Short mmCIF file of C-alpha atoms (C1' of nucleotides) in Angstrom, two decimals:
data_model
loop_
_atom_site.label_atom_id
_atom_site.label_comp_id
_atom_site.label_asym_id
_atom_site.label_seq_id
_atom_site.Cartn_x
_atom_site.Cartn_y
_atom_site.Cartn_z
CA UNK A 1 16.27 -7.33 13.26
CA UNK A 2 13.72 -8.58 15.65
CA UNK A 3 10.63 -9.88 15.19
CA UNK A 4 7.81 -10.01 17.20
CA UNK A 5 4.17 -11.41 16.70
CA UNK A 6 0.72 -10.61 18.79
CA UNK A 7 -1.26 -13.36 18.20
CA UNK A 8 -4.22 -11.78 20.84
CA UNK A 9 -4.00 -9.04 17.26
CA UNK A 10 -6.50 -11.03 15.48
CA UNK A 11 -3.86 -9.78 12.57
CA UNK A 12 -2.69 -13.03 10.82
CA UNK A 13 0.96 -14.31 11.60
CA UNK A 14 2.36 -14.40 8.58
CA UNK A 15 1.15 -10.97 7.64
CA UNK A 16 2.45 -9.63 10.70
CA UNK A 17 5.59 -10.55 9.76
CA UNK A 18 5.33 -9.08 6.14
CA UNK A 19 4.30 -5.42 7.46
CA UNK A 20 7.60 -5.77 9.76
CA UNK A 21 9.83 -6.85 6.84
CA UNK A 22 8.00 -4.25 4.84
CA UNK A 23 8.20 -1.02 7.42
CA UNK A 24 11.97 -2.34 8.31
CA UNK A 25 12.59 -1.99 4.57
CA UNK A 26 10.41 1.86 4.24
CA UNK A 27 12.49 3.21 6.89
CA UNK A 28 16.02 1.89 6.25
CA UNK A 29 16.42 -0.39 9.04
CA UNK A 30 16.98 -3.26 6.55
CA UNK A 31 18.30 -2.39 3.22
CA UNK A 32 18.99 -4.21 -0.08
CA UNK A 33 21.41 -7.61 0.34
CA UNK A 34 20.23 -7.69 3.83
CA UNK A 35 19.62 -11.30 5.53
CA UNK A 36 16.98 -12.41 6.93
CA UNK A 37 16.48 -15.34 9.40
CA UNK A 38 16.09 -18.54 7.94
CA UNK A 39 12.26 -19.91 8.17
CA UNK A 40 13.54 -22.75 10.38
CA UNK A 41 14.67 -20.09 12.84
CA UNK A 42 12.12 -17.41 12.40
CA UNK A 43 9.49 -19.90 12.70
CA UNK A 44 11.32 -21.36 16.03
CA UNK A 45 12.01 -18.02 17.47
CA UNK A 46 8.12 -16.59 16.97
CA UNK A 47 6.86 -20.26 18.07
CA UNK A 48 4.98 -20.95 14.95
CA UNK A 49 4.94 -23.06 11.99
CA UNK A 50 7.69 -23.38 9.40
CA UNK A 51 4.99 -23.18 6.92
CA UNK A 52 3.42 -19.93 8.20
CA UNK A 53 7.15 -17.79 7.99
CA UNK A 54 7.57 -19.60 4.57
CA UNK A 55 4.33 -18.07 3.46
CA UNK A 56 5.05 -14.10 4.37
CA UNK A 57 8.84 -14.75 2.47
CA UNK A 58 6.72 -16.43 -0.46
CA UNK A 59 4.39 -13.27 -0.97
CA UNK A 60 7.36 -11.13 -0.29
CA UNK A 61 9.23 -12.94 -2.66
CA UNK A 62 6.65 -12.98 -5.98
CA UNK A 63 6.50 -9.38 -5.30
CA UNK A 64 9.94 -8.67 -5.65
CA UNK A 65 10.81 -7.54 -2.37
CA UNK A 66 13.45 -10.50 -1.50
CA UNK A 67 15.09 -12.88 -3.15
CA UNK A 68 15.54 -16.01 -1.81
CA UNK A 69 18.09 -19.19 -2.82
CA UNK A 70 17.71 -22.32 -2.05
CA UNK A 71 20.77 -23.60 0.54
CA UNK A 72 21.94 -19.80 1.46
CA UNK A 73 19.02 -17.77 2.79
CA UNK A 74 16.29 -15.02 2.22
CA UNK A 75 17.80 -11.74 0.96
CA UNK A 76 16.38 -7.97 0.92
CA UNK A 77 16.17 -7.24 -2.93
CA UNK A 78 18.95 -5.25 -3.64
CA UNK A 79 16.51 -3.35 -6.71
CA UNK A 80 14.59 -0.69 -5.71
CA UNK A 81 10.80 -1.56 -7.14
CA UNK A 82 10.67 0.59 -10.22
CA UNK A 83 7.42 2.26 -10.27
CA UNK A 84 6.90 5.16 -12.41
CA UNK A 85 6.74 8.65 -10.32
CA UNK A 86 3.56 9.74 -11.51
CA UNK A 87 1.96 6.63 -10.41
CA UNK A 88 4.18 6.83 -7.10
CA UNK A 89 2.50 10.14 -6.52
CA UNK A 90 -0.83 9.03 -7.25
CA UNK A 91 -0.37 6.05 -5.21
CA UNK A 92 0.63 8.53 -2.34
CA UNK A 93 -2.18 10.81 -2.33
CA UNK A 94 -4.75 7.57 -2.79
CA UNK A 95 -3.29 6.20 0.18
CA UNK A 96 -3.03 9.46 2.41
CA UNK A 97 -6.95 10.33 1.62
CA UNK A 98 -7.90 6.89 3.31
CA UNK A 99 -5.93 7.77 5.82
CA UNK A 100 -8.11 10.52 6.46
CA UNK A 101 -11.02 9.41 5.73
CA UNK A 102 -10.65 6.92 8.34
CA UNK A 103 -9.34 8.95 10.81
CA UNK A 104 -12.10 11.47 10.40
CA UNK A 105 -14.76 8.55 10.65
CA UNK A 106 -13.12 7.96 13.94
CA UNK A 107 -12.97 11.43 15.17
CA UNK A 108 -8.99 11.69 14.92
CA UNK A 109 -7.13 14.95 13.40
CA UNK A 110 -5.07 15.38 10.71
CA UNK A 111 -3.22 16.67 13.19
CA UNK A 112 -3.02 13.18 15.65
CA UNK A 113 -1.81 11.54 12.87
CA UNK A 114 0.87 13.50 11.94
CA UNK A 115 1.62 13.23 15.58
CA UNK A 116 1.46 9.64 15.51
CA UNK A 117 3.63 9.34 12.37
CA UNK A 118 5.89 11.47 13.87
CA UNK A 119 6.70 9.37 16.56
CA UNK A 120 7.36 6.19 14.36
CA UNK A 121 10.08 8.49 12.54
CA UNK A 122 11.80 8.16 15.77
CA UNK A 123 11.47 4.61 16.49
CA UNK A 124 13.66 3.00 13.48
CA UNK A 125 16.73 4.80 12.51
CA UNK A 126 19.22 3.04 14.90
CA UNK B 1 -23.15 10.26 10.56
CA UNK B 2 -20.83 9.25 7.71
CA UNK B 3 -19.97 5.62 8.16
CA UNK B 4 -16.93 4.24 5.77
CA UNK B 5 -15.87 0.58 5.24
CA UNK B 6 -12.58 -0.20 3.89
CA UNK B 7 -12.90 -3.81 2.49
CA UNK B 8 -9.56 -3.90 1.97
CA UNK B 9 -8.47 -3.38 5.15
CA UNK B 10 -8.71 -6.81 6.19
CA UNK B 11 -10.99 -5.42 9.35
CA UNK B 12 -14.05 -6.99 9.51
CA UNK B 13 -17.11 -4.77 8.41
CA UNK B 14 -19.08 -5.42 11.67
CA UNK B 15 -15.91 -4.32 13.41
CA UNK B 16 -15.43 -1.70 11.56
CA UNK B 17 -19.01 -0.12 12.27
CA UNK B 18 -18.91 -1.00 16.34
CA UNK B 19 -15.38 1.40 16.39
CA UNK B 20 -16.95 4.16 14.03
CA UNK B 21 -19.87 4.33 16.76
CA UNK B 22 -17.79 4.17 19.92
CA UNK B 23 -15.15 6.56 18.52
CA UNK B 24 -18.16 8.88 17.58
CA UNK B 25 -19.76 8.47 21.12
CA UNK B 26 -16.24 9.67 22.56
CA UNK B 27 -16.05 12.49 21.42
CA UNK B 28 -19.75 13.72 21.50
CA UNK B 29 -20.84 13.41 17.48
CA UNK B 30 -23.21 11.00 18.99
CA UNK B 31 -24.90 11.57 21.93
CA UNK B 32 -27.44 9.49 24.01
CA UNK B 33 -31.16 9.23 22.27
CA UNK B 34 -29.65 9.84 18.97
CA UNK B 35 -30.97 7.47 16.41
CA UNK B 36 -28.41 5.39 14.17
CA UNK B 37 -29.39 4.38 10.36
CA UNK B 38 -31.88 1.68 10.69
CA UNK B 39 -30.23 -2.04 9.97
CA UNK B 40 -31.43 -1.91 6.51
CA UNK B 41 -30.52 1.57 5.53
CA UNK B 42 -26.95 1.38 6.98
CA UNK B 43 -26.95 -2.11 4.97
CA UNK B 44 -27.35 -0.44 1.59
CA UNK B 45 -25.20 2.60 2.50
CA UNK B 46 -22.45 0.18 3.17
CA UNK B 47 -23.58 -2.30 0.16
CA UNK B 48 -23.27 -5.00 3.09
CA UNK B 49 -25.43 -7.41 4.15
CA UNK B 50 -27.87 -6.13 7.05
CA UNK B 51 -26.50 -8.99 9.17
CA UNK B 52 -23.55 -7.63 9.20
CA UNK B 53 -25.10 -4.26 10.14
CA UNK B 54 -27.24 -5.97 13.06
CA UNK B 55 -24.28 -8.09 13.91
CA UNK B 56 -22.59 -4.60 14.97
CA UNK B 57 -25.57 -3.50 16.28
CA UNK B 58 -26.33 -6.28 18.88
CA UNK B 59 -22.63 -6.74 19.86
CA UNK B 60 -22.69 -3.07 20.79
CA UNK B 61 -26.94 -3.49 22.34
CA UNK B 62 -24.80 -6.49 24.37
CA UNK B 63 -22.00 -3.93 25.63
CA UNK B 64 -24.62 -1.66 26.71
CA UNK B 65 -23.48 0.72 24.71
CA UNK B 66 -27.45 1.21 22.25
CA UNK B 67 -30.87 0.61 22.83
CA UNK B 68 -32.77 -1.18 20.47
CA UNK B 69 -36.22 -1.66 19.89
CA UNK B 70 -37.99 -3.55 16.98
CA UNK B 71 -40.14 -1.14 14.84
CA UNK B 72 -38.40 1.64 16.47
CA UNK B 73 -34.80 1.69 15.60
CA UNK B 74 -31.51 1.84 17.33
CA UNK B 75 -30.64 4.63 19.84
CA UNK B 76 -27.66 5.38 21.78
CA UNK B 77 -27.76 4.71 25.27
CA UNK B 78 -27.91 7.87 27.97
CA UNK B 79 -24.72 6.47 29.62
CA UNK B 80 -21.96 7.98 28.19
CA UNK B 81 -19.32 5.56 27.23
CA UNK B 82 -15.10 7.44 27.83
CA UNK B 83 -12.87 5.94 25.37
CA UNK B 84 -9.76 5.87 27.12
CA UNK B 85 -7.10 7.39 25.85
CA UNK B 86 -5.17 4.58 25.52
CA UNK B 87 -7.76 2.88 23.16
CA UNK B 88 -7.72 5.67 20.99
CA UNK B 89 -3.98 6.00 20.38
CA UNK B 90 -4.31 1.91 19.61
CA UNK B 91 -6.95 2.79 16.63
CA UNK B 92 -4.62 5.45 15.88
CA UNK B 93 -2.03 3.44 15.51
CA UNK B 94 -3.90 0.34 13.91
CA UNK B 95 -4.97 3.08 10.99
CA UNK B 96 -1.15 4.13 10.56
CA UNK B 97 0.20 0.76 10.41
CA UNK B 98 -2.10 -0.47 8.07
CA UNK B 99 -1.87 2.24 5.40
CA UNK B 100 1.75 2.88 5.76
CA UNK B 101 2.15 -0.85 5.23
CA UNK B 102 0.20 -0.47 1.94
CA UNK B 103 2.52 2.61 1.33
CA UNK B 104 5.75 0.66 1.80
CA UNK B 105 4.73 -1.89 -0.56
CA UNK B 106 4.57 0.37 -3.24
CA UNK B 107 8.34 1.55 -2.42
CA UNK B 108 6.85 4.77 -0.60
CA UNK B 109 8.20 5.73 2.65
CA UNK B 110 7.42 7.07 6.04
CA UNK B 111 9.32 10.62 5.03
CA UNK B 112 6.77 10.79 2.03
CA UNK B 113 3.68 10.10 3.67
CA UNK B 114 4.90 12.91 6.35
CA UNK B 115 5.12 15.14 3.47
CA UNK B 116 2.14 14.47 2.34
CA UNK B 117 -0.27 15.27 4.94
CA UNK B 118 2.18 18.43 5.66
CA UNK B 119 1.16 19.55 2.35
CA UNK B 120 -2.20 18.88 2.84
CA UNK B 121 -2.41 20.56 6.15
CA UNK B 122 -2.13 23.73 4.92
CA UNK B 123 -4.57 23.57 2.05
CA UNK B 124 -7.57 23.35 4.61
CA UNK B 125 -10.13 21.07 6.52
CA UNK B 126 -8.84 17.08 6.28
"C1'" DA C 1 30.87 -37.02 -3.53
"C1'" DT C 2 28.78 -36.35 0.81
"C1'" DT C 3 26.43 -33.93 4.16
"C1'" DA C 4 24.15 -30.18 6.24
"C1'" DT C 5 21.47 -26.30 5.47
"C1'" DT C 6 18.38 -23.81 3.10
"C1'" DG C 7 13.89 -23.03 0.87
"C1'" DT C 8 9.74 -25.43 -1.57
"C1'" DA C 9 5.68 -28.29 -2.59
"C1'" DC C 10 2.00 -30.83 -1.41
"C1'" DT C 11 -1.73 -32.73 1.12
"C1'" DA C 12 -4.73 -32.74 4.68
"C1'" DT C 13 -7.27 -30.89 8.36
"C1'" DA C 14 -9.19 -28.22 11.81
"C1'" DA C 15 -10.90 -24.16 13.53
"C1'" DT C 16 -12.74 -19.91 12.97
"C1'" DA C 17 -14.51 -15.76 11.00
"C1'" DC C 18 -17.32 -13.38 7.91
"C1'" DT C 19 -20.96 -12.61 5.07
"C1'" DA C 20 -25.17 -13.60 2.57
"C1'" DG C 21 -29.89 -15.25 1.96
"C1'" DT C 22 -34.11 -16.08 3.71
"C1'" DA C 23 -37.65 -16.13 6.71
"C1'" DC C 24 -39.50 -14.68 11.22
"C1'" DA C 25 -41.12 -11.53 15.17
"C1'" DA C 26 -42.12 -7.28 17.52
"C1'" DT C 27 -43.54 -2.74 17.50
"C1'" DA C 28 -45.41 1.78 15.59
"C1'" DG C 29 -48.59 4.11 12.94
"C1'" DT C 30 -52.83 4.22 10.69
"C1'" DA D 1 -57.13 -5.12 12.49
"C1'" DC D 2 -53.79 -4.02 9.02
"C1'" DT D 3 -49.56 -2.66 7.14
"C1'" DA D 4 -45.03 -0.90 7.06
"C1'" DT D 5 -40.96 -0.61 9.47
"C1'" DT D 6 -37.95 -2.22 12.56
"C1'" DG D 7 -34.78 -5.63 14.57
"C1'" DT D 8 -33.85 -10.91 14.94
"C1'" DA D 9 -32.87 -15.95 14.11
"C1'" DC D 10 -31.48 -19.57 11.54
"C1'" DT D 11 -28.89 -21.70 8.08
"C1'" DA D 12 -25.42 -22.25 5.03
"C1'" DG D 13 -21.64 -21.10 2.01
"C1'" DT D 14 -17.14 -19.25 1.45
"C1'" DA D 15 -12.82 -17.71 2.63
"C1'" DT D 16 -9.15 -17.34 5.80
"C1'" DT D 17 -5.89 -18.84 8.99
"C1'" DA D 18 -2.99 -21.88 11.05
"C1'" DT D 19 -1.03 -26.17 11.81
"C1'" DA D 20 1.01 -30.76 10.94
"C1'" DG D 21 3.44 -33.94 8.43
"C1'" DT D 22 6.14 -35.53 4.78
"C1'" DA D 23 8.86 -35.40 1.06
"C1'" DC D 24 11.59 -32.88 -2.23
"C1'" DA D 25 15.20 -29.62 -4.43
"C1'" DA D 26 18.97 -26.51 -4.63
"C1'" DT D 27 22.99 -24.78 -2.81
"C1'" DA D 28 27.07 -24.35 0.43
"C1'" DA D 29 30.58 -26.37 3.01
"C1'" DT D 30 33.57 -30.10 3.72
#
DNA sequence: ATTATTGTACTATAATACTAGTACAATAGT
DNA sequence: ACTATTGTACTAGTATTATAGTACAATAAT
């Protein structure tokens, strides 16, 4: 997987690289037991700090989406996050009504977003 | 003019009012010599500080973009601003990211956002 | 056991961004 | 002139972000 980070984004570094990890995870293109580089490398390879990579696996980490060990690497989580469905669902529509809203408040359509997410369907699966 | 704010967003709330009134100039829901919520009133709307608001205001009064006058109020200018095309698919995208982010963290994916808004699409007006 | 590799903890620091609070200044309306 | 309404300036506090440096801890490989 490769990672890439805009720092003209004004979108912090380290959370940058969570929403990658995150979206690579939501669409399959990294799955459970999965490695990821080491911070040493990830931090050499995006030209930051060590310490910044370190901090995206750490929140990562305490919210259960990898595991990491000490000597071998950062891992995927290989358990799904058990959430109960209703709250899944409720989480859903919460999170699709901003979505509108802000849209709307920008003058975009329900129907340019589905666009939009339509496209990003086509990006990941390799 | 229905402003929102998203504090969770991580976007600044100045920010997030200069896009709402460029977006809304674009595509003609505000048109030169219309009069925007006073500094104070947006302020409360919001439940921000009107510094913020004014912050927004002048950065935009800068650009060109309003007229201000003290004891009057704030006006859009009579040049009509384009938002290019490109700029809008970048908002587009900025909104997707973010809330799909927030969906993946809570295990949900692309597919079920998709869903979603399909469902939604065909109960009525977003 | 030793060594290399991995992640972790801690401190410090600098820069910047954001917002709030308060007081001020200009104009409109009367 | 007076007052209300409007935008503006100044100051300061708080949080965020990012970096640097150093040392430490756990595991894997040998």
């Amino acid at each position: 997987m490769r990672f890439v980070i805009d720092p003209k984004s004004g979108i912090p570094f380290y959370r940058q690289i969570i929403d990658q990890i995150q979206f690579a995870i939501g669409d399959s293109r990294l799955c459970g037991g999965d490695r990821l580089p080491t911070v040493r490398q990830l931090a050499v390879d995006l030209k930051i700090n060590p310490n910044t990579v370190a901090r995206a696996y750490q929140e990562l980490e305490i919210k259960g989406v990898l595991n990491t060990q000490m000597g071998t690497g950062t891992f995927i989580g290989n358990e799904k996050i058990e959430i109960p469905e209703l709250e899944r669902r409720r989480m859903l529509n919460q999170i699709c009504t901003e979505l509108l809203s802000r849209a709307a408040a920008y003058g975009l359509t329900l129907d340019e977003v589905r666009d939009a997410l339509a496209e990003r369907a086509g990006e990941g699966r390799a």
